[in-house]
Amino acid sequence: MLSCHQATRLASDAQERPLTFKEKVSLKIHTMMCSGCRNFESSMNTLRKAMQGFASGDHKDITNNNTKKTMKKHE
Amino acid sequence: MTGSTSQAKDKQLDGASQLNDTNYLETLRQQMLKFANLQISDTHLAEDAVQEALIGAMKKADSFGGRSAFKTWVFAILKNKIADVLRKRQRLAEVSELMRSDEDDEALSSLFDKKGHWNPEDRPNRWGDPEDSFKQQQFWVVFETCLNNLPGNQAKVFMMREYIGLDTDEICKEEDLSVSNLHVILHRARLKLQKCLEIKWYDGGKHA
Ligand SMILES: [Zn+2]
């Protein structure tokens, strides 16, 4: 049984590399029983999306109207 | 490097326009100097660190569409430069404060109990609809604050990975890290960001 520390490490590593079958299964079993790690795992996706939004600079246009040309959404 | 050339061009224009705006760059340089002077208290060394950080940051400037992202990136690099200067001067206590490496380990291990399970008050909660948060300007203010709160090395590596989208090999080569070191740093950065966003945004009720 993984600890939460180990489970969050796997959830983070999953953003970096394909997990092995064994890792995937252990993480799955852990998150089925642990809401904290389940929420952490799903926040990884939110974090990545937020970073993309932040990097694209779209969010700044809500207040800074001097960069209208980037108003279009990157989709 | 094939594919959407127009998007690549837009990106390049954005990056280039930041560097061509002299006023913006000068303001940024002044902010960096102020920060560096506080840390180093040697005007000459502070100026050198700022200069080097700016040059280092420019190499990747094209990757940054937005100014706040670029600023966060520049400051992450600056923190690392300052840490180098302090290390050379044997100001190790200050290095650890700036990089918050020791303190950081403590802060992270305090998230978990001795067996490595979440402390009840640190257990992550369910976040609301992320897409909805992204529409709110205040969310991005909080997000930027949380990024800037990361220790210098974590911020730099995390941004190389998530903003610039460098792959593992490139980052390891550039930062002289092993793959597992890199993964440890990213894991720590994500734990800190998750915690910071949860406290400052999702639990804060600002989005309600
Ligand atoms: Zn857990």
CSV table of C-alpha atoms in Angstrom, one decimal, chain A residues 1-17 30 34-64 66-67 69-70 72-75, chain B residues 7 10 13-14 17 63-69 72 108 112 115-118 123-128 130-131 134-137 139-140 143-144 147 158-159 161-163 168 179-180 182-184 186-191 193-194 197 202:
chain,number,residue,atom,x,y,z
A,1,MET,CA,0.0,0.0,0.0
A,2,LEU,CA,1.4,3.4,-1.0
A,3,SER,CA,1.7,6.2,1.4
A,4,CYS,CA,0.1,9.5,0.3
A,5,HIS,CA,3.5,11.0,-0.1
A,6,GLN,CA,4.4,8.2,-2.6
A,7,ALA,CA,1.0,8.4,-4.3
A,8,THR,CA,1.4,12.2,-4.9
A,9,ARG,CA,4.8,11.5,-6.3
A,10,LEU,CA,3.3,9.1,-8.8
A,11,ALA,CA,0.6,11.5,-9.7
A,12,SER,CA,3.2,14.1,-10.3
A,13,ASP,CA,5.5,11.7,-12.3
A,14,ALA,CA,2.5,10.8,-14.4
A,15,GLN,CA,2.8,14.3,-15.9
A,16,GLU,CA,6.4,13.5,-16.8
A,17,ARG,CA,6.5,9.9,-18.0
A,30,HIS,CA,-4.7,4.2,-3.5
A,34,CYS,CA,-8.0,8.1,-0.5
A,35,SER,CA,-10.0,11.3,-1.3
A,36,GLY,CA,-7.0,13.5,-0.6
A,37,CYS,CA,-4.8,11.9,-3.2
A,38,ARG,CA,-7.7,11.6,-5.6
A,39,ASN,CA,-8.2,15.4,-5.4
A,40,PHE,CA,-4.5,15.9,-5.7
A,41,GLU,CA,-4.4,13.8,-8.8
A,42,SER,CA,-7.2,15.8,-10.4
A,43,SER,CA,-5.6,19.1,-9.4
A,44,MET,CA,-2.5,18.1,-11.5
A,45,ASN,CA,-4.6,18.5,-14.6
A,46,THR,CA,-6.0,21.8,-13.4
A,47,LEU,CA,-2.4,23.0,-12.7
A,48,ARG,CA,-1.3,22.1,-16.1
A,49,LYS,CA,-4.2,23.9,-17.8
A,50,ALA,CA,-3.7,26.9,-15.6
A,51,MET,CA,0.0,27.0,-16.6
A,52,GLN,CA,-1.0,26.9,-20.2
A,53,GLY,CA,-3.4,29.8,-19.7
A,54,PHE,CA,-0.8,31.8,-17.8
A,55,ALA,CA,1.9,31.2,-20.3
A,56,SER,CA,-0.3,32.2,-23.3
A,57,GLY,CA,-1.0,35.5,-21.6
A,58,ASP,CA,-4.7,35.4,-22.4
A,59,HIS,CA,-5.7,36.1,-18.8
A,60,LYS,CA,-3.9,39.5,-18.8
A,61,ASP,CA,-6.2,40.7,-21.5
A,62,ILE,CA,-9.1,40.7,-19.2
A,63,THR,CA,-7.6,43.8,-17.5
A,64,ASN,CA,-5.0,45.0,-19.9
A,66,ASN,CA,-3.4,47.2,-24.7
A,67,THR,CA,-2.8,43.7,-26.1
A,69,LYS,CA,-4.3,41.2,-30.7
A,70,THR,CA,-4.0,38.2,-28.3
A,72,LYS,CA,-8.4,35.4,-29.6
A,73,LYS,CA,-8.5,32.1,-27.7
A,74,HIS,CA,-5.7,29.6,-28.4
A,75,GLU,CA,-7.7,26.6,-29.3
B,7,GLN,CA,0.7,30.4,-34.1
B,10,ASP,CA,2.3,35.1,-33.0
B,13,LEU,CA,5.9,38.5,-32.0
B,14,ASP,CA,4.7,38.5,-28.4
B,17,SER,CA,7.5,42.9,-28.5
B,63,SER,CA,8.3,31.3,-25.3
B,64,PHE,CA,6.4,33.9,-23.2
B,65,GLY,CA,3.2,35.3,-24.4
B,66,GLY,CA,2.4,37.4,-21.4
B,67,ARG,CA,4.3,39.9,-19.3
B,68,SER,CA,3.4,38.5,-15.9
B,69,ALA,CA,4.6,35.1,-17.1
B,72,THR,CA,7.8,35.4,-13.0
B,108,LEU,CA,6.4,19.5,2.9
B,112,PHE,CA,2.2,14.3,5.8
B,115,LYS,CA,3.7,7.2,7.8
B,116,GLY,CA,3.5,9.5,4.8
B,117,HIS,CA,-0.3,10.0,5.0
B,118,TRP,CA,-2.0,13.4,4.8
B,123,ARG,CA,-5.7,16.7,2.8
B,124,PRO,CA,-6.5,18.2,-0.6
B,125,ASN,CA,-10.2,19.1,-1.2
B,126,ARG,CA,-12.1,18.9,-4.4
B,127,TRP,CA,-11.6,22.0,-6.5
B,128,GLY,CA,-14.4,23.7,-8.2
B,130,PRO,CA,-11.3,25.0,-13.2
B,131,GLU,CA,-12.5,26.5,-16.4
B,134,PHE,CA,-9.8,30.7,-15.2
B,135,LYS,CA,-12.4,33.3,-16.3
B,136,GLN,CA,-11.9,35.3,-13.2
B,137,GLN,CA,-9.1,37.8,-13.1
B,139,PHE,CA,-7.7,33.7,-9.9
B,140,TRP,CA,-4.7,34.7,-12.0
B,143,PHE,CA,-1.9,31.9,-9.3
B,144,GLU,CA,0.9,34.4,-10.0
B,147,LEU,CA,4.2,30.7,-8.5
B,158,PHE,CA,8.7,24.1,-13.1
B,159,MET,CA,8.5,26.9,-15.6
B,161,ARG,CA,8.8,22.2,-17.9
B,162,GLU,CA,5.3,23.7,-17.9
B,163,TYR,CA,5.6,27.0,-19.7
B,168,THR,CA,13.2,16.1,-19.4
B,179,VAL,CA,16.0,12.6,-14.0
B,180,SER,CA,15.0,11.6,-10.5
B,182,LEU,CA,14.1,16.7,-11.6
B,183,HIS,CA,11.0,14.6,-10.7
B,184,VAL,CA,11.6,15.3,-7.0
B,186,LEU,CA,8.6,19.0,-9.8
B,187,HIS,CA,6.8,16.9,-7.2
B,188,ARG,CA,7.7,19.5,-4.5
B,189,ALA,CA,6.7,22.4,-6.7
B,190,ARG,CA,3.3,20.8,-7.4
B,191,LEU,CA,2.6,20.0,-3.8
B,193,LEU,CA,1.3,25.0,-5.7
B,194,GLN,CA,-1.6,22.7,-4.9
B,197,LEU,CA,-4.0,27.5,-4.5
B,202,TYR,CA,-10.4,27.3,-3.5
